[in-house]
CSV table of C-alpha atoms in Angstrom, one decimal:
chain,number,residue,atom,x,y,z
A,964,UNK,CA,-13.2,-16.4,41.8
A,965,UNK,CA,-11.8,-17.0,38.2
A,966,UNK,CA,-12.7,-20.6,36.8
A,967,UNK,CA,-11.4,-23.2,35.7
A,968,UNK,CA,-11.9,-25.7,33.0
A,969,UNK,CA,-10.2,-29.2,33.5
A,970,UNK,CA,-9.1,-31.9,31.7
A,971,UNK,CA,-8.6,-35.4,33.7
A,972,UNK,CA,-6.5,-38.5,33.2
A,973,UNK,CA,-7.5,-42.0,34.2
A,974,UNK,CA,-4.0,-44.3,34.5
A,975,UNK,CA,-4.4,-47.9,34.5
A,976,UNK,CA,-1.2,-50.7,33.7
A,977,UNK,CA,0.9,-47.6,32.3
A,978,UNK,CA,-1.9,-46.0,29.9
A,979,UNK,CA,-4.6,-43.8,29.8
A,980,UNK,CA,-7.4,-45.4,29.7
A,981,UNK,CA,-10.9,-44.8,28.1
A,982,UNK,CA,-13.1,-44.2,31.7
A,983,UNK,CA,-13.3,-45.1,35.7
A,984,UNK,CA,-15.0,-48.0,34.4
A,985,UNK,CA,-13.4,-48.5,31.2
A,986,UNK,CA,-9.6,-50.2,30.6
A,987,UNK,CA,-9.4,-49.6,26.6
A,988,UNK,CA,-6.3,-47.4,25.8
A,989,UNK,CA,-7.9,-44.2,25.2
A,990,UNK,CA,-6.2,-42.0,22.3
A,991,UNK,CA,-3.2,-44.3,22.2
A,992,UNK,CA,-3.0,-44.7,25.7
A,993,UNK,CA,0.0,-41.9,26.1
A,994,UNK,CA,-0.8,-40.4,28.9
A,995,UNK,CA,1.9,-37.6,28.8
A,996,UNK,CA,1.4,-36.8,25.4
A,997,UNK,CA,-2.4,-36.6,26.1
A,998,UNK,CA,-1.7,-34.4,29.0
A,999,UNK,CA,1.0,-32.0,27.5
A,1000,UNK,CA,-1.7,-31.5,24.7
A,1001,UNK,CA,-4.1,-30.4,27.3
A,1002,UNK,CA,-1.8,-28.3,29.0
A,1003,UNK,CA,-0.8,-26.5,25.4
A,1004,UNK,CA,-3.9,-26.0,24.5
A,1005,UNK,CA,-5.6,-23.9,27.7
A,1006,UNK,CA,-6.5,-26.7,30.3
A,1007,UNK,CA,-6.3,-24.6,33.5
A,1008,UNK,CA,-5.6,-27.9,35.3
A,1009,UNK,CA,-5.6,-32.0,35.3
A,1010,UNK,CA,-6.9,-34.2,37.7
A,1011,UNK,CA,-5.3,-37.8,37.4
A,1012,UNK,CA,-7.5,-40.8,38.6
A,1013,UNK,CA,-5.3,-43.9,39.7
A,1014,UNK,CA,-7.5,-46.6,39.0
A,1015,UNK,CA,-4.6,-49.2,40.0
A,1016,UNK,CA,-5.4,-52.2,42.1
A,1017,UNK,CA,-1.9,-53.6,43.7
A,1018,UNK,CA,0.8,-51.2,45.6
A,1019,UNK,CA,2.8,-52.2,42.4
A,1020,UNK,CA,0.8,-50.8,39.7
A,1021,UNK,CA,0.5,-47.7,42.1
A,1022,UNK,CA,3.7,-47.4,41.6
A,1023,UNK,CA,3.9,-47.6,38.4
A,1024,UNK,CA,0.8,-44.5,38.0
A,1025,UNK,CA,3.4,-42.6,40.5
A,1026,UNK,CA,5.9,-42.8,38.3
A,1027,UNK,CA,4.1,-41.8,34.9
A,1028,UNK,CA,2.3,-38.9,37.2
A,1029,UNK,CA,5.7,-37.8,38.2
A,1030,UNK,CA,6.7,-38.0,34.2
A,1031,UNK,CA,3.3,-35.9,33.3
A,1032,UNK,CA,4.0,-33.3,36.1
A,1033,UNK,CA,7.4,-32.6,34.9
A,1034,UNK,CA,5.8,-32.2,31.4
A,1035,UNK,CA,3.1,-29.9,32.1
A,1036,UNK,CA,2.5,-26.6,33.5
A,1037,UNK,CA,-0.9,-26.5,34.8
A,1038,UNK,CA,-1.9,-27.7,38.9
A,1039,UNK,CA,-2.3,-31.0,38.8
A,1040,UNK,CA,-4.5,-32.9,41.4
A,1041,UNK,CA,-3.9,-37.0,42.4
A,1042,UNK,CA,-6.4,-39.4,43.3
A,1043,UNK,CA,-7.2,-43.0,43.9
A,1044,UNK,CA,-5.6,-45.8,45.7
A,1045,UNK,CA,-4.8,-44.0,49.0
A,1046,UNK,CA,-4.9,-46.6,51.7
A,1047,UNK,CA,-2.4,-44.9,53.8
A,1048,UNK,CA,-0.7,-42.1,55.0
A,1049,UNK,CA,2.2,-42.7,53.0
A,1050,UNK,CA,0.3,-42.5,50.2
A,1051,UNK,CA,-0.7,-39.1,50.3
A,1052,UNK,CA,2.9,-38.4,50.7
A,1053,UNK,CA,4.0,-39.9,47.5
A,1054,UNK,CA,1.5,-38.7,45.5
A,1055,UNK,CA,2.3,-34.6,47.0
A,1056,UNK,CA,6.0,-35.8,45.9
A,1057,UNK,CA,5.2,-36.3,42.5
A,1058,UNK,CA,4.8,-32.8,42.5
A,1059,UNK,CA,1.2,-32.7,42.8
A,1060,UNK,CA,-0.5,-29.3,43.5
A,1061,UNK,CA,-3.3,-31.8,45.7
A,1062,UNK,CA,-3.6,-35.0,46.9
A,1063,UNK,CA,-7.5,-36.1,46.9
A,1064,UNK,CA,-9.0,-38.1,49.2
A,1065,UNK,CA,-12.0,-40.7,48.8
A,1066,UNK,CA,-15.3,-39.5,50.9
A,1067,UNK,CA,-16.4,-43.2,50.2
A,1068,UNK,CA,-13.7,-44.7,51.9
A,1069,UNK,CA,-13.8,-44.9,56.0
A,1070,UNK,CA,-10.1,-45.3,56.0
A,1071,UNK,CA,-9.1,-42.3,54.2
A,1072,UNK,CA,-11.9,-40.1,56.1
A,1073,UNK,CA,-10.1,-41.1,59.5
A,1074,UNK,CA,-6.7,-39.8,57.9
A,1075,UNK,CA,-8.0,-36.4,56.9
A,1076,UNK,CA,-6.9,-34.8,60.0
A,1077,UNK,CA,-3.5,-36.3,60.1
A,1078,UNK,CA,-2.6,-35.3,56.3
A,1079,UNK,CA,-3.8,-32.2,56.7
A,1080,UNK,CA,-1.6,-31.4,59.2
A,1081,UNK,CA,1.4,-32.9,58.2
A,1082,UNK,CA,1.1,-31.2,54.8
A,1083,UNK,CA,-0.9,-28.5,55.1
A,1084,UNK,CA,-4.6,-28.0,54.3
A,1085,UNK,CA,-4.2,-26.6,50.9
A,1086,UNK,CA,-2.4,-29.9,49.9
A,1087,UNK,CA,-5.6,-32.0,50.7
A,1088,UNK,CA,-9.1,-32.0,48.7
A,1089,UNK,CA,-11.9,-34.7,49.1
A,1090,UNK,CA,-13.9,-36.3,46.6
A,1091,UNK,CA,-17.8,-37.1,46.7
A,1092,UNK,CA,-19.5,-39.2,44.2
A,1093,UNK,CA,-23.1,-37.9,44.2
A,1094,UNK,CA,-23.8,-41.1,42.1
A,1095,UNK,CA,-23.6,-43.3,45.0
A,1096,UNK,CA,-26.0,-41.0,47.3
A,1097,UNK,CA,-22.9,-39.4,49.1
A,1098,UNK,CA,-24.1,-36.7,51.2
A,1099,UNK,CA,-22.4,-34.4,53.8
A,1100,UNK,CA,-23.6,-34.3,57.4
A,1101,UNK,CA,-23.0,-30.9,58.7
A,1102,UNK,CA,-20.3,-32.7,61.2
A,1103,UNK,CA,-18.9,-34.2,58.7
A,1104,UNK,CA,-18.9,-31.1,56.3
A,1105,UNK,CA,-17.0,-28.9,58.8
A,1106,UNK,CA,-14.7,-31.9,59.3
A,1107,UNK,CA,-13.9,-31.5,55.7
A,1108,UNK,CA,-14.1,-27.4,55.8
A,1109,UNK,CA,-11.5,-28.1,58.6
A,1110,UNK,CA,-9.0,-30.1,56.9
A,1111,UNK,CA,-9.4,-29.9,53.0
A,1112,UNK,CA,-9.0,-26.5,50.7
A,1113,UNK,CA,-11.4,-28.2,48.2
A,1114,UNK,CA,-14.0,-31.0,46.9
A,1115,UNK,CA,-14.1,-32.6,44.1
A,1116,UNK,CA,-17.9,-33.4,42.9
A,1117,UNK,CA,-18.2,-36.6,40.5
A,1118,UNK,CA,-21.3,-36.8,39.2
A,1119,UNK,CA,-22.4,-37.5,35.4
A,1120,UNK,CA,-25.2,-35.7,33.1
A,1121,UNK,CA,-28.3,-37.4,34.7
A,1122,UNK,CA,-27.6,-37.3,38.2
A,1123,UNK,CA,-26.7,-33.3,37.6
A,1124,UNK,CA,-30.1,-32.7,35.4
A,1125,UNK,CA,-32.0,-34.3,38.3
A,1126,UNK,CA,-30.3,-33.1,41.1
A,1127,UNK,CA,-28.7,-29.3,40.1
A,1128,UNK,CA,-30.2,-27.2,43.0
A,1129,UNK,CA,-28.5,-29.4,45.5
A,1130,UNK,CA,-25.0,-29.3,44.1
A,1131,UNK,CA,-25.0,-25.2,45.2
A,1132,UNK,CA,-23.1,-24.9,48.3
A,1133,UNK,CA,-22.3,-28.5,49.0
A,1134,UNK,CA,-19.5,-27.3,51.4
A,1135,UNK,CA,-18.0,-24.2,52.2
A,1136,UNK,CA,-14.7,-25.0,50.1
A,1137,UNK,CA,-14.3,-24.2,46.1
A,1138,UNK,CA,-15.7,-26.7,44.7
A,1139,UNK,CA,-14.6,-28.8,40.9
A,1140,UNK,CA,-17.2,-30.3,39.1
A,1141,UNK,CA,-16.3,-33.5,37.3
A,1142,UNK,CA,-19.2,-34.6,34.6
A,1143,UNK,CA,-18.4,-38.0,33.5
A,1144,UNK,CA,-20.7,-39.8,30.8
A,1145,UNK,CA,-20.5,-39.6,26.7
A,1146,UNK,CA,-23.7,-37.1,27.0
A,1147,UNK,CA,-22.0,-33.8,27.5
A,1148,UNK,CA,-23.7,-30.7,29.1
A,1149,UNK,CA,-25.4,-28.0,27.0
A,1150,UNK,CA,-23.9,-24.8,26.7
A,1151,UNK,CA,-26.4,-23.3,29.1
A,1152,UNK,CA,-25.7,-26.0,31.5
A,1153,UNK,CA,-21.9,-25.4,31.4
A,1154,UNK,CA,-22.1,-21.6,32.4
A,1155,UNK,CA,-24.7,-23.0,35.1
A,1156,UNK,CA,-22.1,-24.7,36.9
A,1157,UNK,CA,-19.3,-21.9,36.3
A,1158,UNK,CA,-22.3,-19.3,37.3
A,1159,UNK,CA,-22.6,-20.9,41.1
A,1160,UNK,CA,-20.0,-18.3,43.3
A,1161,UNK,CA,-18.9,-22.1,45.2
A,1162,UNK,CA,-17.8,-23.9,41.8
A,1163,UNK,CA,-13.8,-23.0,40.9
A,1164,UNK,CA,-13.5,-25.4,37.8
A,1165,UNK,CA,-15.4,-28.3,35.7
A,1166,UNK,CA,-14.3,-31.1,34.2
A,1167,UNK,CA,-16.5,-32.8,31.8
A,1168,UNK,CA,-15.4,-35.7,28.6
A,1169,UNK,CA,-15.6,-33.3,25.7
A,1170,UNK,CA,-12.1,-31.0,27.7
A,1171,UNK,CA,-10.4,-35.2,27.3
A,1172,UNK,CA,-11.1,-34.8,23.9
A,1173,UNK,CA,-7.7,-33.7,22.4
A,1174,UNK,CA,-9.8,-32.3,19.1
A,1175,UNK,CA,-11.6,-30.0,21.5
A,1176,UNK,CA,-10.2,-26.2,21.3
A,1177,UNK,CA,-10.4,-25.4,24.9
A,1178,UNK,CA,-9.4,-21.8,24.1
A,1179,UNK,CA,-12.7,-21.7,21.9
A,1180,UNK,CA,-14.8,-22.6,24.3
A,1181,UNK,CA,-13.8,-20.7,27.1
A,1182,UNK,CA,-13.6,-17.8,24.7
A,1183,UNK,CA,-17.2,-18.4,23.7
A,1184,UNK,CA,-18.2,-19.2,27.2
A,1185,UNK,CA,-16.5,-15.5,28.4
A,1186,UNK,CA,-18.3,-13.6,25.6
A,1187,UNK,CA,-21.6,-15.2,27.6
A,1188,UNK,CA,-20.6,-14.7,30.8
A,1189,UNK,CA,-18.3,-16.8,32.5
A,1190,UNK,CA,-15.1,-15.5,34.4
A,1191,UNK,CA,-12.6,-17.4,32.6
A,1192,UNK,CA,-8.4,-17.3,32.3
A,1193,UNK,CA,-7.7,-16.0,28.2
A,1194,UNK,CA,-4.8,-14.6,27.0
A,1195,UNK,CA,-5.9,-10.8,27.1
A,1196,UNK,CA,-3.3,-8.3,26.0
A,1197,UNK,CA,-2.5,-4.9,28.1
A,1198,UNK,CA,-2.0,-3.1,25.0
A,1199,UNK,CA,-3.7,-3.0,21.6
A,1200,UNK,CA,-2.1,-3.6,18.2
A,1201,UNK,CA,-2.6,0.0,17.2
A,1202,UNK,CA,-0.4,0.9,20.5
A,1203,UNK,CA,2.7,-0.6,18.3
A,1204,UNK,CA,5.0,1.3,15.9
A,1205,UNK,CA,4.9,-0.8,12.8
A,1206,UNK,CA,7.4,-0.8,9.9
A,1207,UNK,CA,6.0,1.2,6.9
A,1208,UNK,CA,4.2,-3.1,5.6
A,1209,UNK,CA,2.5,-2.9,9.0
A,1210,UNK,CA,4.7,-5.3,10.8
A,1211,UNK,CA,6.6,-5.5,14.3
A,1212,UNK,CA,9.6,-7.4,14.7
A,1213,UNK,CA,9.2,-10.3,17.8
A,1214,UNK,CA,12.2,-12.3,19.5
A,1215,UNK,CA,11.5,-15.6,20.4
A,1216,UNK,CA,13.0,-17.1,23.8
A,1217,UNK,CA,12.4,-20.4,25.4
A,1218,UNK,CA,10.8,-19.6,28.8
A,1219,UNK,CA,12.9,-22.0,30.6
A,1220,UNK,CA,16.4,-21.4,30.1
A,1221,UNK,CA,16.1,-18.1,28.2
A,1222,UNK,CA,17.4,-18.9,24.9
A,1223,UNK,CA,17.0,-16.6,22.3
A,1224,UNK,CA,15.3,-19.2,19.4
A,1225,UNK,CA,14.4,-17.3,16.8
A,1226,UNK,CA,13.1,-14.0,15.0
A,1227,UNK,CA,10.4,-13.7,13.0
A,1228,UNK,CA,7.0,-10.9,12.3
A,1229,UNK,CA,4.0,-10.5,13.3
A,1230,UNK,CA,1.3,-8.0,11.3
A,1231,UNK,CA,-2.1,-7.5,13.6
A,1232,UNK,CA,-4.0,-10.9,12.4
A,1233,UNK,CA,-1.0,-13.0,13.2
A,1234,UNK,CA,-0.9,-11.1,16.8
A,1235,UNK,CA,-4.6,-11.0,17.6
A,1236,UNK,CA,-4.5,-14.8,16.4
A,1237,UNK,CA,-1.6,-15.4,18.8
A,1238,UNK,CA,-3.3,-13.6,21.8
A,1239,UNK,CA,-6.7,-15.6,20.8
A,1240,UNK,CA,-5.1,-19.0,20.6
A,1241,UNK,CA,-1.9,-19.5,22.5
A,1242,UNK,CA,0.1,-21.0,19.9
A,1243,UNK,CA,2.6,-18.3,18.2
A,1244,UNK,CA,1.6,-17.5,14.6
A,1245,UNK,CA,3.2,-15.1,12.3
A,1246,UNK,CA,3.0,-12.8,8.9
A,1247,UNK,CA,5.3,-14.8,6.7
A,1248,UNK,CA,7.2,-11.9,4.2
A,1249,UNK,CA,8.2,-14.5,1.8
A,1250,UNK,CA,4.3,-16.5,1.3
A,1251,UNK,CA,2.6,-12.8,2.3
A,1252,UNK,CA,0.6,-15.1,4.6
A,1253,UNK,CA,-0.5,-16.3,8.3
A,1254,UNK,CA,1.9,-18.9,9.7
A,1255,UNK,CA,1.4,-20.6,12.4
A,1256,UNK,CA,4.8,-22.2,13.8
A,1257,UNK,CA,4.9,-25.8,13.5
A,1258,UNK,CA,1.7,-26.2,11.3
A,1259,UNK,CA,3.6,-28.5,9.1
A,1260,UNK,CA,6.6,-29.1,11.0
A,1261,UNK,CA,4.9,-30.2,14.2
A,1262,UNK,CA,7.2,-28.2,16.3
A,1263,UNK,CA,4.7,-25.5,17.7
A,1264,UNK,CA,5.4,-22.8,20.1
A,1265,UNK,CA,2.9,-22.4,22.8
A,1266,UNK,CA,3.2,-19.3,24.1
A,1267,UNK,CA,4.2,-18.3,28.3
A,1268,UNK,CA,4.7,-14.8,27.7
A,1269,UNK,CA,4.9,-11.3,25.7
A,1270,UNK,CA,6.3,-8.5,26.2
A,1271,UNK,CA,6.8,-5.2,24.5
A,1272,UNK,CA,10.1,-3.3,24.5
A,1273,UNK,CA,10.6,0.4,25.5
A,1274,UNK,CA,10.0,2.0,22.2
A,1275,UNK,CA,7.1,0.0,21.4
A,1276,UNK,CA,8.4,-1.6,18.2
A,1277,UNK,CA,9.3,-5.0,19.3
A,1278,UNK,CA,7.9,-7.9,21.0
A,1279,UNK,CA,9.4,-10.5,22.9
A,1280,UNK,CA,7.7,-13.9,23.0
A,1281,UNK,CA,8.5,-16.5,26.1
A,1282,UNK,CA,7.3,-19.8,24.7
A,1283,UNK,CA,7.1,-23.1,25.3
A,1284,UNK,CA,9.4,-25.0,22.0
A,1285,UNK,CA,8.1,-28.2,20.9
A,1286,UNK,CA,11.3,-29.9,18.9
A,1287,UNK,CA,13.8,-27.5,17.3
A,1288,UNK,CA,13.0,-23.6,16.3
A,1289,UNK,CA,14.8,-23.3,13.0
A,1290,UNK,CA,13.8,-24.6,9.3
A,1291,UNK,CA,17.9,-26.5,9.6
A,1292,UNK,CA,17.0,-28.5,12.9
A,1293,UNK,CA,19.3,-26.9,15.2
A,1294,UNK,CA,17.5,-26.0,18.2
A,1295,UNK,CA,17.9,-22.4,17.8
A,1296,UNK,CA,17.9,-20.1,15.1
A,1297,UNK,CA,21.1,-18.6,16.6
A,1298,UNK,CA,23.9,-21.9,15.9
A,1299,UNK,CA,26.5,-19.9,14.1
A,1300,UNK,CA,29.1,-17.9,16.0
A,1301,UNK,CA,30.9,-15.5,14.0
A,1302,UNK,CA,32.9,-13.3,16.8
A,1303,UNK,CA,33.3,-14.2,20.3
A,1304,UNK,CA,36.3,-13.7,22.5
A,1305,UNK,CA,37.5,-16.0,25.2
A,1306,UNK,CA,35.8,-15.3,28.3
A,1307,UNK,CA,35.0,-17.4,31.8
A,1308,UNK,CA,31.7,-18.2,31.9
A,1309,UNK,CA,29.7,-17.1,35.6
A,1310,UNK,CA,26.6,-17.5,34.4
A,1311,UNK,CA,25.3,-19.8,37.4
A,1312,UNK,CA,23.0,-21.6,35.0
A,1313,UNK,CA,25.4,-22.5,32.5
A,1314,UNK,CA,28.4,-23.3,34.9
A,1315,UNK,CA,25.9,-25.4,36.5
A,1316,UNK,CA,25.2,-27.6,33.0
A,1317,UNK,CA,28.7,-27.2,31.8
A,1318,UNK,CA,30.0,-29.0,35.2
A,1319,UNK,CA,27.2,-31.3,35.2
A,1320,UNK,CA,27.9,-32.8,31.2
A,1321,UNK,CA,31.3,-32.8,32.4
A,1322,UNK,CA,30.9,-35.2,34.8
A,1323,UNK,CA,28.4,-37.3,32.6
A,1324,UNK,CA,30.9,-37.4,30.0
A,1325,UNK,CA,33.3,-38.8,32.5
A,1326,UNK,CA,30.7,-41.6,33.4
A,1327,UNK,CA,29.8,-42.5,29.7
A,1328,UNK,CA,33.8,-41.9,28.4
A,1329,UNK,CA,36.0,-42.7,31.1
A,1330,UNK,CA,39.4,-41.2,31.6
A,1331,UNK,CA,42.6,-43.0,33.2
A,1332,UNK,CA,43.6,-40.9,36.1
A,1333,UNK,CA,40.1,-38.5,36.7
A,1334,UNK,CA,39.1,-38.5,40.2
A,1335,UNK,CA,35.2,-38.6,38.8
A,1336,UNK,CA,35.7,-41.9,37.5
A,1337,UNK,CA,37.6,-43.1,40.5
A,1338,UNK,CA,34.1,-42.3,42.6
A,1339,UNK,CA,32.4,-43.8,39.9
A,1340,UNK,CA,34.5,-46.8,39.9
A,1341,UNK,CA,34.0,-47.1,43.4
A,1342,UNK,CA,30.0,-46.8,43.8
A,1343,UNK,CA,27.5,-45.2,45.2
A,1344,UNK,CA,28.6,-46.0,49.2
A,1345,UNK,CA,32.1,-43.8,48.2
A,1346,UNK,CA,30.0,-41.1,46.5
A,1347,UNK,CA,27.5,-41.0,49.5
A,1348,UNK,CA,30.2,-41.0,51.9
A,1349,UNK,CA,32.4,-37.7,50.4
A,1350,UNK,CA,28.8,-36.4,50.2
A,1351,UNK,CA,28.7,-36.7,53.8
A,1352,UNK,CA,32.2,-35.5,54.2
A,1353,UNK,CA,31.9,-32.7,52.4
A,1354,UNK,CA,28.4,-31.7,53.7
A,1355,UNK,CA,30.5,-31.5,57.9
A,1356,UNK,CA,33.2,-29.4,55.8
A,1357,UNK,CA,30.4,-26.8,55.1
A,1358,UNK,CA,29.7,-26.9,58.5
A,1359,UNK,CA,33.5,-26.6,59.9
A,1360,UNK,CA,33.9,-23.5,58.1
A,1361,UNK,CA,30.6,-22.0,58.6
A,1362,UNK,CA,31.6,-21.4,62.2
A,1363,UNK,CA,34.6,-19.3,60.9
A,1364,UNK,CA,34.5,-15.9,59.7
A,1365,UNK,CA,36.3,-16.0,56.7
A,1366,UNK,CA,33.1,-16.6,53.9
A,1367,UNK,CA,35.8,-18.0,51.4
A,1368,UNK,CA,36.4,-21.0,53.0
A,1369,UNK,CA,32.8,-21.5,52.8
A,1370,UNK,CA,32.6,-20.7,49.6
A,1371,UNK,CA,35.5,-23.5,48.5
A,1372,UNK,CA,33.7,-26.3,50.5
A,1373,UNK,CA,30.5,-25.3,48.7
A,1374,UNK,CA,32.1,-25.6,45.6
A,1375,UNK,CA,33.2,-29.3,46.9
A,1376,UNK,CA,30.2,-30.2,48.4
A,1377,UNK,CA,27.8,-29.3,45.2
A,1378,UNK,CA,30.9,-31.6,43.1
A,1379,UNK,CA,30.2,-34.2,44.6
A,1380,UNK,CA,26.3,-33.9,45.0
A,1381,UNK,CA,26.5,-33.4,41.2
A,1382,UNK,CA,28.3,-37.1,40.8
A,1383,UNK,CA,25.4,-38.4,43.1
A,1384,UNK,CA,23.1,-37.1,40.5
A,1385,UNK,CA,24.9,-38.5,37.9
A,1386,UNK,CA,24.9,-41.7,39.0
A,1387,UNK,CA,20.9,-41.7,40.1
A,1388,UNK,CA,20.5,-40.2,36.8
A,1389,UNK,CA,19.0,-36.8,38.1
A,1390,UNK,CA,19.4,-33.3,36.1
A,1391,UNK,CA,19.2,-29.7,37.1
A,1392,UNK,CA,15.6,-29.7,35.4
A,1393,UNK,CA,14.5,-32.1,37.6
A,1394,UNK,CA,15.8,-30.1,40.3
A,1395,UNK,CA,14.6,-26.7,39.9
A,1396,UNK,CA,11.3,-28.5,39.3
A,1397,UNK,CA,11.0,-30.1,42.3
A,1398,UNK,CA,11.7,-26.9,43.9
A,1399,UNK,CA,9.6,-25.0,41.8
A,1400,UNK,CA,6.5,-27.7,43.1
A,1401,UNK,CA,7.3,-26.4,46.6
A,1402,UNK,CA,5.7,-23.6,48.5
């Protein structure tokens, strides 16, 4: 089993805050911008603690987990506040890869077997706090081995040290080790933990940290050791054809919607660098030196993907762009056309957007006479009922043979769905994520 190492959140009134215990702001008190960083810079997961009190600030830690989720592209695991079934289910809807319950809590023991099989057993974990004495009975442990596809240990540095041997095999599920307390473990102590076959990931104060290189240390715990997720590259540098200054061309491409962003060149420190830290960084030609995208600009490219083309000479990079790819602020490198001849777009993904802005552009600048602004003038009950209309169309003409008549009320039906998500203010994005969450 590869492990993990884990960054964690704890949300209270809209902020992150310093500990479980805690309520000062910690680093600002962003919560998505801490979590973004940790997901940029090698976190293999987060684990959000809701330390709300009312339904109403669990609401409000919903919504930011929801904002985080679509941020970041690591798992990301919910806790606190569950009283009720329902509350498992919002939490999984934020997109979360696991909802975790409280061993402590009689209430949300009883509803282990009911979430589990309404969502399915790899949506459920438990957490035990081995600072309040929690132990598992063996009844209760297969209860647990039963209905959950992992625990969560919270513990902190003393209670570890004094207790280590028992932590082995706690249950039969992967287990995540959360360390809380300013006193970090040792390095020795680290690989400990990632050394026992039934831990999958730790989470300890220094991975919240956002000065902590997480790709350093689980480079430095992997030279010792430890089976960790790196960037490792299926080819060496020397496996490239160079250019007679020892450089290789690479395309740059955002790794959601394709977009060629930029070009620039790599020599074998810039690549090796790149491979070692996750963040692009090239051989400037002009400086005859390192650069590391967005060192001074701020907007860094964390990198998704490389590949290498079929003569071996170029690279393509899938990143993730923070803020716009070229020196003039346009987005992409690639803003001037100079030839292009006039041609109907079927690219599903842009007809999608294109149809989509038109429609917003109705709602912001409305136009006497468009039958988009008529729904819109007539709210959301007209909306939802063509929705509905359109929706038994589909199903008229699915029972014929003719697919073209399915096809046109399609066409209709996803019209009007798009002016529904106009008006609830919903994009493509935050539909392909939401399907992207699902398994």
């Amino acid at each position: 089993m590869q492990k993990k190492l884990v960054s964690a959140i704890y949300l209270k009134n809209g902020k992150a805050v310093t500990s479980l215990t805690e309520d000062e702001p910690y680093e600002g008190g962003d919560a998505v911008a801490l979590s973004s960083h940790y997901s940029n810079l090698g976190a293999d997961g987060l684990l959000i603690f809701d330390r709300s009190d009312t339904d109403e600030e669990h609401d409000e830690s919903l919504t930011l987990e929801r904002e985080i989720i679509r941020k970041v592209d690591i798992p990301v695991w919910g806790f606190g506040n569950i009283k009720r079934v329902e509350d498992v289910k919002k939490i999984l809807y934020t997109g979360a890869a696991k909802a975790i319950l409280n061993f402590s809590k009689a209430s949300n023991m009883k509803m282990l077997e009911e979430v589990s099989k309404r969502f399915g057993k790899e949506k459920i974990g438990v957490c035990i706090d081995t600072r309040k004495d929690e132990v598992l009975d063996d009844e209760t442990k297969t209860r647990i081995e039963t209905y959950a596809s992992g625990i969560v240990i919270l513990t902190d540095v003393f209670v570890y040290r004094k207790d280590r041997l028992e932590f082995a095999n706690l249950s039969g599920l992967p287990e995540t080790m959360v360390v809380v307390g300013s006193d970090g473990l040792s390095e020795d102590e680290k690989l400990g933990i990632l050394s026992q076959d039934c831990v999958e990931g730790l989470c300890e104060d220094i991975l919240r940290d956002p000065k902590t290189d997480i790709m350093k240390l689980k480079a430095e715990l992997k030279a010792k050791g430890a089976d960790l997720n790196l960037f490792e590259s299926a080819v060496s540098w020397e496996e490239l054809k160079m250019d007679e200054n020892g450089l290789v061309p690479c395309v740059v491409q955002d790794y959601k919607n394709e977009e060629v962003l930029m070009v620039a060149y790599m020599n074998k420190e810039s690549f090796e660098q790149t491979v070692r830290t996750g963040v692009m960084t090239y051989w400037s030609r002009s400086r005859q030196s390192l650069w590391v995208k967005g060192e001074t600009s701020g907007h860094y490219q964390y990198v998704r993907e490389m590949r290498l083309d079929c003569d071996s000479d170029t690279l393509l990079a899938k990143v993730l762009q923070i803020g716009a790819a070229c020196h003039t602020g346009n987005r992409s490198c690639f803003y001037r056309t100079i030839l292009k001849k006039d041609y109907q777009d079927r690219n599903p993904l842009t007809v999608f957007e294109q149809v989509l802005d038109v429609i917003r552009d109705r709602k912001e600048h409305p136009k006497e006479g468009s039958y988009t602004n008529y729904l819109f003038d007539k709210g959301i009950d007209k909306i939802l009922k063509k929705c509905g209309e359109e929706a038994a169309e589909i199903i008229i003409a699915a029972k014929n043979p003719n697919r073209e008549e399915v096809r046109y009320e399609m066409a209709d039906f996803l019209y009007h769905m798009m002016v529904l998500m106009v008006e609830r203010g919903l994009s493509w994005e935050d539909i392909a994520e939401e399907l992207a969450n699902r398994e």
